[in-house]
CSV table of C-alpha atoms in Angstrom, one decimal:
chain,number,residue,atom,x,y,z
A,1,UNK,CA,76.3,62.1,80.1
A,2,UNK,CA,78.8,63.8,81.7
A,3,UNK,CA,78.1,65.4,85.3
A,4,UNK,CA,78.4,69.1,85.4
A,5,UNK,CA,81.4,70.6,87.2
A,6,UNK,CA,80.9,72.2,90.6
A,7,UNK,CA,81.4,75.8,91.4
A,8,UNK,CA,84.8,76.1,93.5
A,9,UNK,CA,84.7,79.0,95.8
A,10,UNK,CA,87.7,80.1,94.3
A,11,UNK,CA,85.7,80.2,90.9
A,12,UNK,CA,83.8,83.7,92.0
A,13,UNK,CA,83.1,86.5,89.3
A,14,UNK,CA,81.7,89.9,90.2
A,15,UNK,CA,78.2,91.0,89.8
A,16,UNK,CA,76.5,94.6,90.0
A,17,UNK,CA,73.2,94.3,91.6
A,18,UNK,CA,70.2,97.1,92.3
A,19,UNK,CA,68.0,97.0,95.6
A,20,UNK,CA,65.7,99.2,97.4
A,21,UNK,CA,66.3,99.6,100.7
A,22,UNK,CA,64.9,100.0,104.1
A,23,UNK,CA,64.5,103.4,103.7
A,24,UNK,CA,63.2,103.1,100.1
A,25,UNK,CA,66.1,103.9,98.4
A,26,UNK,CA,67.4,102.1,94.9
A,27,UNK,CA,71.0,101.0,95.7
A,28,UNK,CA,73.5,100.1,93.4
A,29,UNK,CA,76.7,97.8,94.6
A,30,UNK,CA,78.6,95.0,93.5
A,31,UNK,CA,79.5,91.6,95.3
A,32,UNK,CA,81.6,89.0,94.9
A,33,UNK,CA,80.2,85.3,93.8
A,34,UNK,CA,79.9,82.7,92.0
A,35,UNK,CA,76.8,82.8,90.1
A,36,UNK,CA,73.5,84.8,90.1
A,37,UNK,CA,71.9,82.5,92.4
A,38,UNK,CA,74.3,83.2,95.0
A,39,UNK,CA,73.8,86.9,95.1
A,40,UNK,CA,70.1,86.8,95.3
A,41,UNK,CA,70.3,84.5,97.8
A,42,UNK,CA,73.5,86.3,99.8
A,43,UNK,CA,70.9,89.8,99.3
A,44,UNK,CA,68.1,87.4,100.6
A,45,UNK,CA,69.8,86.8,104.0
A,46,UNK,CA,70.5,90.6,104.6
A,47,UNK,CA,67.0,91.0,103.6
A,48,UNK,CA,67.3,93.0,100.5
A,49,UNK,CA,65.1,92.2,97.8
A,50,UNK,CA,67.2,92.7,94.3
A,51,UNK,CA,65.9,94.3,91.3
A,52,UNK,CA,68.7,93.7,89.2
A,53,UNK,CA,71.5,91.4,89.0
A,54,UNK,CA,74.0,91.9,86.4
A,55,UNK,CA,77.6,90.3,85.7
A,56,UNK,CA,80.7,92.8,85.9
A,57,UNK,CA,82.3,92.9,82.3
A,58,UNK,CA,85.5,94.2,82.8
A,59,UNK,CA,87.8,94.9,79.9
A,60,UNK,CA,91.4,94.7,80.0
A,61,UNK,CA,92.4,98.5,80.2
A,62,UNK,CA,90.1,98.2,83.3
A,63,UNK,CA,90.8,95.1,84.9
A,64,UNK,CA,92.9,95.7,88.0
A,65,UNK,CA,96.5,94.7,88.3
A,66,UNK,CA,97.5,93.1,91.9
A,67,UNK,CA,101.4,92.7,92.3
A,68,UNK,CA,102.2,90.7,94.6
A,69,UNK,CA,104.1,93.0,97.4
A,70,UNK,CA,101.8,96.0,96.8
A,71,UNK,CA,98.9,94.1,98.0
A,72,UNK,CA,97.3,94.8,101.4
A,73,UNK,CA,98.2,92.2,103.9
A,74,UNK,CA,95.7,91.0,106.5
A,75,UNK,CA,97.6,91.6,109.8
A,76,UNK,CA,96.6,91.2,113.4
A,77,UNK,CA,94.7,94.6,113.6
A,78,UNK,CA,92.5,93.6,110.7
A,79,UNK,CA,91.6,90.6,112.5
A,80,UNK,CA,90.9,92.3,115.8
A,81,UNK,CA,88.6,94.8,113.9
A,82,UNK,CA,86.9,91.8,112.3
A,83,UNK,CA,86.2,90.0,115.7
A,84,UNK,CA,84.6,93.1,117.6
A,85,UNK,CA,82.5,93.2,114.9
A,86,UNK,CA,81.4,90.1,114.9
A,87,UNK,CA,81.0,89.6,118.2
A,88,UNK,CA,78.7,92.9,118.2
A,89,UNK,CA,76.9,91.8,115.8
A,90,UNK,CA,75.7,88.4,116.7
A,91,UNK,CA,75.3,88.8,119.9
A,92,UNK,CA,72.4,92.1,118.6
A,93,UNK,CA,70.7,88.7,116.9
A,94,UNK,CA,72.3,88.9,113.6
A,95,UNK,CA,72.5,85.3,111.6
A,96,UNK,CA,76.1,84.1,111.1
A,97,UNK,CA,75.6,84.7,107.5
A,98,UNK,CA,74.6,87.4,107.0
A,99,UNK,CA,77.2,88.9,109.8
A,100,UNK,CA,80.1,87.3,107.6
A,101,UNK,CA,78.1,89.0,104.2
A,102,UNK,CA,78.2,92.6,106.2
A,103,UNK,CA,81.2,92.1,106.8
A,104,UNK,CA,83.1,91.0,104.0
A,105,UNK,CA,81.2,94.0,102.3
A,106,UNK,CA,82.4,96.9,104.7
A,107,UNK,CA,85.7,95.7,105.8
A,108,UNK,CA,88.3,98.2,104.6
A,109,UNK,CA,90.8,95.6,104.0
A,110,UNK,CA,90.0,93.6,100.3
A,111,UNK,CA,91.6,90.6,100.9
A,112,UNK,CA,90.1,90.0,104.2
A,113,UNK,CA,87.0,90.6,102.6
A,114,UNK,CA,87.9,88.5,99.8
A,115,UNK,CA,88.4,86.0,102.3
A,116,UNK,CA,85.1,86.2,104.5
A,117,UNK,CA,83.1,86.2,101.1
A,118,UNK,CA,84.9,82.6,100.5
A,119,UNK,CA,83.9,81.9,104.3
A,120,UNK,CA,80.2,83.0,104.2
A,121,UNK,CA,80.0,80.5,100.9
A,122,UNK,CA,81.8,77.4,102.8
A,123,UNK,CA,79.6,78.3,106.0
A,124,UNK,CA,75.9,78.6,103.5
A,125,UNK,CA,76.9,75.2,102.3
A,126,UNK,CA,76.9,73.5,105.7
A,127,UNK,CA,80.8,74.0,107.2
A,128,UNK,CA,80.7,76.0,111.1
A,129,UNK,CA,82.2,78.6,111.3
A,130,UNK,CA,85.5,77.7,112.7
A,131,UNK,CA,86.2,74.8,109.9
A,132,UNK,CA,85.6,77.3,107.3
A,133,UNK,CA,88.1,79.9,109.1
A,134,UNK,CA,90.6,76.9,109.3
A,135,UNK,CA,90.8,76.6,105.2
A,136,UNK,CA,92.6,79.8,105.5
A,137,UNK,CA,95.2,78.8,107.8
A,138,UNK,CA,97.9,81.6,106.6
A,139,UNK,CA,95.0,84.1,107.2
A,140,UNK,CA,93.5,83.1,110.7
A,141,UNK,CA,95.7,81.9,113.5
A,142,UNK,CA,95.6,79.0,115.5
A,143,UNK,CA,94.2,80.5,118.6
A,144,UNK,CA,91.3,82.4,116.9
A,145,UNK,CA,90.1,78.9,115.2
A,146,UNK,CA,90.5,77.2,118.3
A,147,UNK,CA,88.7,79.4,120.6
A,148,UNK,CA,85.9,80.0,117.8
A,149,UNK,CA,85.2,76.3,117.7
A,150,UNK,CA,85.2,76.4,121.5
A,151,UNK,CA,82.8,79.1,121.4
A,152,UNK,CA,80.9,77.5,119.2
A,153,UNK,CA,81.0,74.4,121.0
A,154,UNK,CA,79.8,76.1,124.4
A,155,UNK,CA,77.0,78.0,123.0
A,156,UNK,CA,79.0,81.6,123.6
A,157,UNK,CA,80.6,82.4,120.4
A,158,UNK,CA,80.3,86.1,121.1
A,159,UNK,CA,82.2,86.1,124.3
A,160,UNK,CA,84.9,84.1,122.4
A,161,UNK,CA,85.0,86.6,119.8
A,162,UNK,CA,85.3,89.5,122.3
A,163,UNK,CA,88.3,87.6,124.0
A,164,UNK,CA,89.7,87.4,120.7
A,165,UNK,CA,89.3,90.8,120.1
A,166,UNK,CA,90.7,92.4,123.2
A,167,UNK,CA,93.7,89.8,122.7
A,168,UNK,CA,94.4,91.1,119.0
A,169,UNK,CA,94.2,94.5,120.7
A,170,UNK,CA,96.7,94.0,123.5
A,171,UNK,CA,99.4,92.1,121.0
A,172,UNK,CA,99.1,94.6,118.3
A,173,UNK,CA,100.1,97.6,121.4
A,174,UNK,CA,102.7,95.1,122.2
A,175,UNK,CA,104.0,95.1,118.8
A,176,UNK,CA,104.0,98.9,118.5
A,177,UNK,CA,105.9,98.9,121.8
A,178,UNK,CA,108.8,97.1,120.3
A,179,UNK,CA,108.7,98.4,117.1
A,180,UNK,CA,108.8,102.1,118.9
A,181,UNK,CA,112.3,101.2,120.6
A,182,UNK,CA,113.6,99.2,117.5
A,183,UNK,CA,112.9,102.0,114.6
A,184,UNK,CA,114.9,105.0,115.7
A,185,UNK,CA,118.3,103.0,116.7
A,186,UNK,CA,117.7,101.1,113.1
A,187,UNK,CA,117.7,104.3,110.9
A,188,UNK,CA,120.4,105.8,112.9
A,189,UNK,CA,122.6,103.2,112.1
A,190,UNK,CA,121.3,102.3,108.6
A,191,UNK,CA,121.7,106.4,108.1
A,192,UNK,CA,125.6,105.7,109.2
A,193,UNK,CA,126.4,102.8,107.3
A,194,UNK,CA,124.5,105.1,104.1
A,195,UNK,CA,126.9,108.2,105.1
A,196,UNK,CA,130.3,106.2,105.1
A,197,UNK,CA,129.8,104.2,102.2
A,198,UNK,CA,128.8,107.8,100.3
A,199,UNK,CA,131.5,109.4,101.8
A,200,UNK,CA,134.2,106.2,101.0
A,201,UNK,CA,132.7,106.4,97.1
A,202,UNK,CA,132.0,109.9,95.9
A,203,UNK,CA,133.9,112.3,98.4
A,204,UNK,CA,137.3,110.7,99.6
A,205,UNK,CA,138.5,109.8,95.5
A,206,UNK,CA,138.0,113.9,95.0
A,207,UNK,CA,140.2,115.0,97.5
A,208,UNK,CA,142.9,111.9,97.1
A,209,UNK,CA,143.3,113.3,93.7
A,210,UNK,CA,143.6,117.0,95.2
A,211,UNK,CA,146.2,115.7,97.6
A,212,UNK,CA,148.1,114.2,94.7
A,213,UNK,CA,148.0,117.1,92.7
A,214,UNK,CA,149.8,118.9,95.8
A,215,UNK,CA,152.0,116.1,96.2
A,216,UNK,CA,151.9,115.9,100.0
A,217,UNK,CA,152.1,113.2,102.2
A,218,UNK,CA,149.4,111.4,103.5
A,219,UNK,CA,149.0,111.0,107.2
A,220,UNK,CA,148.1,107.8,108.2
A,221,UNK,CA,144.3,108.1,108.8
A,222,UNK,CA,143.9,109.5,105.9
A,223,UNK,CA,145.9,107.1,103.7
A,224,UNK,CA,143.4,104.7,105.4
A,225,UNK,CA,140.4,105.9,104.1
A,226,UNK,CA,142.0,105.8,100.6
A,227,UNK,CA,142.9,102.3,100.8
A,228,UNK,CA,139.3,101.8,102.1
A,229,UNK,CA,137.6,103.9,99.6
A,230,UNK,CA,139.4,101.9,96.3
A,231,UNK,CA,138.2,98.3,98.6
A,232,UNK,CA,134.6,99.8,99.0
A,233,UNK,CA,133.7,100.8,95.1
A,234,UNK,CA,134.0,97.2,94.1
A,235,UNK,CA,132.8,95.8,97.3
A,236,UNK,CA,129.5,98.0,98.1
A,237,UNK,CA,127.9,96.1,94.9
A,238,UNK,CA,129.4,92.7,96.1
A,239,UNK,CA,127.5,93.7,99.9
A,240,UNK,CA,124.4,94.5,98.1
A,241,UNK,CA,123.7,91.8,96.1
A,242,UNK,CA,124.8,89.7,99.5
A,243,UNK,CA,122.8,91.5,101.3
A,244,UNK,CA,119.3,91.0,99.0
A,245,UNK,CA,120.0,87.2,98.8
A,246,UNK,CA,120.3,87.0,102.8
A,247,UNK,CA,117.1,89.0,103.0
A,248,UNK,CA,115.5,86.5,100.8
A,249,UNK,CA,116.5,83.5,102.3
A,250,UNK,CA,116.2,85.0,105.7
A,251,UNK,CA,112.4,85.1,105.0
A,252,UNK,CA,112.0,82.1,103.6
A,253,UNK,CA,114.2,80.0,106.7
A,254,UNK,CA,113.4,81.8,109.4
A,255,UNK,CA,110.6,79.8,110.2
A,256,UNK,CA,112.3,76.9,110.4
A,257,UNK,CA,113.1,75.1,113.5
A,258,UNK,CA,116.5,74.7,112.6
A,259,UNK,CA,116.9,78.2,111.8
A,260,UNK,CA,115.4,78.9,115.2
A,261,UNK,CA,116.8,76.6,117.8
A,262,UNK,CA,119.9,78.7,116.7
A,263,UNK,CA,118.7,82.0,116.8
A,264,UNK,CA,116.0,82.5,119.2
A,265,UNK,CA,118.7,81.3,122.1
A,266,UNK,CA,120.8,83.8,120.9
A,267,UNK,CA,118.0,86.6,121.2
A,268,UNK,CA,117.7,85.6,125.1
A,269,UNK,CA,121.6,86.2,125.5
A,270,UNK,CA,122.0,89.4,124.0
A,271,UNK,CA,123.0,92.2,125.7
A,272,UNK,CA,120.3,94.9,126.8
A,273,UNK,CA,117.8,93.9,124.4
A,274,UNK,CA,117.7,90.1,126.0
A,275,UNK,CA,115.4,91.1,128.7
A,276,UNK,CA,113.3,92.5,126.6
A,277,UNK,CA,112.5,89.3,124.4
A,278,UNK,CA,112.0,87.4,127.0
A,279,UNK,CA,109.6,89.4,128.5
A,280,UNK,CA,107.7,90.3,125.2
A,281,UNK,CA,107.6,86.4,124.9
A,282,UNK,CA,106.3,85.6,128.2
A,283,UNK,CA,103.6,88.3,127.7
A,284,UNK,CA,102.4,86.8,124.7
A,285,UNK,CA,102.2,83.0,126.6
A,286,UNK,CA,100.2,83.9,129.1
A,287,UNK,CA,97.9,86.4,127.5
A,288,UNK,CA,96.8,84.0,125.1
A,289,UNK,CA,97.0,81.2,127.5
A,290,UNK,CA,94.2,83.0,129.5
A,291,UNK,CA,92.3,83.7,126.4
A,292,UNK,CA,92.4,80.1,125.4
A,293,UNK,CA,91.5,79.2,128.9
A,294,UNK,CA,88.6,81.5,128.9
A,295,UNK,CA,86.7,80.5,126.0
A,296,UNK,CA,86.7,77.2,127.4
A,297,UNK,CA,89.9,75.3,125.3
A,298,UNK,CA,90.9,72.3,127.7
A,299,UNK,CA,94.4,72.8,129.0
A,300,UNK,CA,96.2,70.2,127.2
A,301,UNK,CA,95.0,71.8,124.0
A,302,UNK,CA,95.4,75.1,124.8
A,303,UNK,CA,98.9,74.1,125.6
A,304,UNK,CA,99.8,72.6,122.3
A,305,UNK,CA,98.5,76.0,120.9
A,306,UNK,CA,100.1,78.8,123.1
A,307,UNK,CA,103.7,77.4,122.5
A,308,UNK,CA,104.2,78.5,118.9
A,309,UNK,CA,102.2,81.9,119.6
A,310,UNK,CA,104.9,83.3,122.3
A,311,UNK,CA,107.2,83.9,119.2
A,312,UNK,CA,110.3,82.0,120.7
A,313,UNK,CA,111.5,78.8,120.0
A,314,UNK,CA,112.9,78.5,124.1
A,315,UNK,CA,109.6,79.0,125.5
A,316,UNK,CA,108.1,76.9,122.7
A,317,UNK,CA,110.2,73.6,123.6
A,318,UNK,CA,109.1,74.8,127.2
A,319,UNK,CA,106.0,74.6,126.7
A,320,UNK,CA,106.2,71.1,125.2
A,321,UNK,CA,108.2,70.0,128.0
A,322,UNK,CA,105.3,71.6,131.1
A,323,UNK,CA,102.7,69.7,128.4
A,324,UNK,CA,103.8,66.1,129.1
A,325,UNK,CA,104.4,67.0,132.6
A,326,UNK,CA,100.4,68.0,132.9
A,327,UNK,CA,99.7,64.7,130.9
A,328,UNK,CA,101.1,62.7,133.4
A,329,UNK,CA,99.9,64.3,136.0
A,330,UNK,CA,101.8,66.9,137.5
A,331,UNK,CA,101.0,70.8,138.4
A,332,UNK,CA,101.4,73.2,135.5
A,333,UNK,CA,103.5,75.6,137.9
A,334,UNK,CA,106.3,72.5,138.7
A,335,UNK,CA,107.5,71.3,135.3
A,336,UNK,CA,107.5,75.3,134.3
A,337,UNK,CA,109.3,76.3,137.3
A,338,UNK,CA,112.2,73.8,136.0
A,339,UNK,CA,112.6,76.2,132.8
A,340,UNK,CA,114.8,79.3,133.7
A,341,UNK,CA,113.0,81.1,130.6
A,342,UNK,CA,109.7,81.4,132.9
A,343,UNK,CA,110.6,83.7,135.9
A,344,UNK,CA,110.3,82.6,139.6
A,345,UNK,CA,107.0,85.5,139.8
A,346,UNK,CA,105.5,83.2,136.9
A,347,UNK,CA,105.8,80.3,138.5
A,348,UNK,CA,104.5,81.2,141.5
A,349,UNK,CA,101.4,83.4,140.2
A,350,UNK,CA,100.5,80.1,138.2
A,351,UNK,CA,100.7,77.9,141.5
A,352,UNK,CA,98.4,80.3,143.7
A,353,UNK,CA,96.3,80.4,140.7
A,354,UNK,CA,96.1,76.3,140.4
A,355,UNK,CA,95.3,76.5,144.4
A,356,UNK,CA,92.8,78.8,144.3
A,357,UNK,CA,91.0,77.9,141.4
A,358,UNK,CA,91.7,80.7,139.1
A,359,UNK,CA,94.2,80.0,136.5
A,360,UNK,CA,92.5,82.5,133.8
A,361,UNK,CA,92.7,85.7,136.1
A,362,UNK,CA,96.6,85.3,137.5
A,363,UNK,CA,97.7,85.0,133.8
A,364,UNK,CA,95.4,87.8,133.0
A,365,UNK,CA,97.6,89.5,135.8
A,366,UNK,CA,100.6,88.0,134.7
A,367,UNK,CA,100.3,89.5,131.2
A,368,UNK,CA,99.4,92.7,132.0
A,369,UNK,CA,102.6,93.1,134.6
A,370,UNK,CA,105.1,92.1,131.4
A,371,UNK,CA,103.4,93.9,128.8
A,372,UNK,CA,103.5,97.2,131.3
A,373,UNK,CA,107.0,96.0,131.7
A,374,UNK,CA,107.5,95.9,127.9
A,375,UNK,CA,106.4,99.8,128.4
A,376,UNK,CA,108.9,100.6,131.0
A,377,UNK,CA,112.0,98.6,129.4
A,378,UNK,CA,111.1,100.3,125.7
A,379,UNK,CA,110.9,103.6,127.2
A,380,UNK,CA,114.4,103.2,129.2
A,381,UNK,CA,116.0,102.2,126.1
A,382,UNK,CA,114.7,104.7,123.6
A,383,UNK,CA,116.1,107.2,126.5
A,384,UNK,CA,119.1,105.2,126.4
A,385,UNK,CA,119.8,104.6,122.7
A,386,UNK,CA,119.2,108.0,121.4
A,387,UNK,CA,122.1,109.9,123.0
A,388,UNK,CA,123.9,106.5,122.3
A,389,UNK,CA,123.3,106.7,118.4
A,390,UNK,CA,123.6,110.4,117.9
A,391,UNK,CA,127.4,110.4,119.3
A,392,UNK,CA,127.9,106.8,117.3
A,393,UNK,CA,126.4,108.7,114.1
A,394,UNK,CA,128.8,111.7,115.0
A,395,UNK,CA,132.0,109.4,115.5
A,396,UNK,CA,131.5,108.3,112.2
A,397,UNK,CA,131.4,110.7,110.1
A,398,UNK,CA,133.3,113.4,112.3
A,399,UNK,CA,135.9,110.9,112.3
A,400,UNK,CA,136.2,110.7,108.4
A,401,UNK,CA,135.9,114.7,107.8
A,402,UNK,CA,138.8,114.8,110.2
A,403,UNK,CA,140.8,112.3,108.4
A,404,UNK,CA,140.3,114.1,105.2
A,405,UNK,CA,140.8,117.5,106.5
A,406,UNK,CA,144.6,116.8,108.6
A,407,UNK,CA,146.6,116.8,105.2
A,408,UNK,CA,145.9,120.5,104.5
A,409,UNK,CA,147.7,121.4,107.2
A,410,UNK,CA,150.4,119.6,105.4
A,411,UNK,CA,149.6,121.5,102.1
A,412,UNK,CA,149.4,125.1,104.0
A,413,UNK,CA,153.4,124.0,105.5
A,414,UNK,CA,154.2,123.4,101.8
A,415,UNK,CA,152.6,126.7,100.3
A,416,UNK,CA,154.7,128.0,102.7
């Protein structure tokens, strides 16, 4: 005899099921799962009892098409959303279960909910919560299981989630910061590179065969954007197709610590913006640093964690380097303060805060001074950059009307 095959999480159909609830009222919804069973007993926990439970037949005109790139991705605000709410809902005396069943149901992303249905089963069957976060690994970070398990370990799971929360928060401002300064000095120049290769392809062959036609001379700016504009109609394709490849394997190796031991030095060095990733990356360090220290992680752990999370390969082999330095013994603030990537303020902060006793609450401090400074740095540049790009966007293409427009004054001496 043959033993049956188990039901994989993965292996989850839809049902349609019919309630009454609270109020009295016959509800109709459908869930996610992977048999009958599971829905009366998922509608069980959130005390609902079912009058019907029927399997979703979905026909193929029906049955919805996901591509790939269209889907919704779960991103850091989705996550912050997620842990407020479940952090206000445990700690009004909900069950874990049935927290992760509310959720998964009202979450406006799908795949997250998707993703806490798969959860809720792994937690029913026995897993806590944190080892059945960590089968999503591309979903859920490596701070948020960590301080979950801590939380769970500690016995104040809602406080951990509320950390987690109000770290989410902070990183996704942090990231709107940045992303505020970046865009408008991107589509400037993406808007310039557009204009010139237009111009070089459609506008400068008409009037070269005007000027030919006339049969004047070509002053020598002009000639030049001829010769460019016959390079440019076979080599615009050659730049695109270039171009898509790099993307591609840009965002397949940029992850890699090869790729990044080469970059993310590079980042520190450049010009203006340098500053700014350093202090974006020291932000991130010690504000989840703090979090992890909070919830209760021990600091050799937490340390092993933070690293990657700073978003720069420099601090990360920092990081590694002030970790053995704590394992043998020393102060946090001495083998950092050997690391020109942590500023002298840093250093010291963390010593007062290893003196008196309160590590969490100077890099609470510390992160709040370099994401305020992320503020005032974004803000000066924006200021700077848009006068910057305006008369860089006006160079450009001023520069090529000019260029075609000087030969009809040699036209107008030949009329005459």
């Amino acid at each position: 005899m043959s033993a049956s095959k188990p039901t994989l999480v993965d292996d989850m159909r839809e049902y349609e099921y019919t309630v009454r609830n609270a109020q009295g009222k016959v509800v109709t919804a459908r869930i996610e799962a992977p048999n009958e069973q599971a829905v009366a007993a998922r509608l069980g926990s959130m005390g609902l009892v079912p009058i019907s439970i029927e399997p979703v037949v979905v026909s193929g005109l029906d049955k919805e098409i996901e591509i790939g790139f269209l889907k919704k991705k779960i991103d850091l605000r989705d996550l912050a959303v997620m842990s407020r709410q479940m952090a206000t809902m445990i700690s009004a005396g909900l069950s874990l279960l049935r927290t992760l069943a509310i959720l998964a149901e009202q979450t406006e992303n799908p795949e997250l909910g998707k993703v806490l249905a798969q959860t809720r089963s792994e937690v029913e069957k026995g897993g806590s919560l944190s080892t059945s976060l960590a089968k999503h690994p591309t979903v859920f970070p490596p701070i948020m299981i960590n301080i979950v398990r801590a939380g769970e370990t500690g016995g104040f799971l809602e406080d951990a989630l509320l950390g987690l929360a109000e770290n989410f928060e902070s990183e996704v401002k942090l990231r709107a910061k940045i992303k505020s300064a970046m865009t408008y000095p991107i589509v400037v120049f993406i808007m310039a590179i557009l204009a010139t290769v237009g111009m070089l392809i459609f506008i400068v062959p008409i009037f070269e065969q005007m000027f030919k036609d006339f049969g004047a001379s070509l002053p020598a700016p002009t000639q030049m954007l001829v010769v460019l504009s016959g390079i440019m109609k076979w080599l615009a394709p050659v730049l695109a197709v270039v171009l898509i490849f790099a993307s591609v394997w840009w965002a397949k190796n940029k992850h890699k610590d090869e790729i990044r031991a080469k970059v993310d030095p590079m980042k520190l060095k450049t010009p203006v913006f340098g500053k700014l990733f350093q202090k974006v990356a020291v932000a991130r360090f010690t504000r989840n640093f703090a979090t992890m220290l909070g919830a209760g992680v021990p600091i050799l752990q937490a340390l092993d964690i933070v690293g990657s999370t700073a978003g720069n390969w420099v601090i990360e082999e920092a990081v590694k380097d002030v970790q053995g330095g704590v394992r043998q013994g020393m102060a946090l603030s001495v083998p950092m303060g050997k690391h020109t990537v942590f500023p002298p303020m840093v250093t010291q902060m963390v010593s007062v805060g290893e003196d008196s006793g309160s590590m969490e609450t100077m890099l609470g401090k510390i992160s709040e001074f370099y994401d305020q400074e992320v503020e005032a740095t974004t803000e000066s540049l924006t200021a700077l950059l848009e006068p910057l790009m305006i008369a860089f966007l006006g160079v450009i293409v001023g520069g090529m009307i000019v260029a075609l427009y000087l030969p009809i004054f040699n036209i107008f001496d030949l009329i005459k």
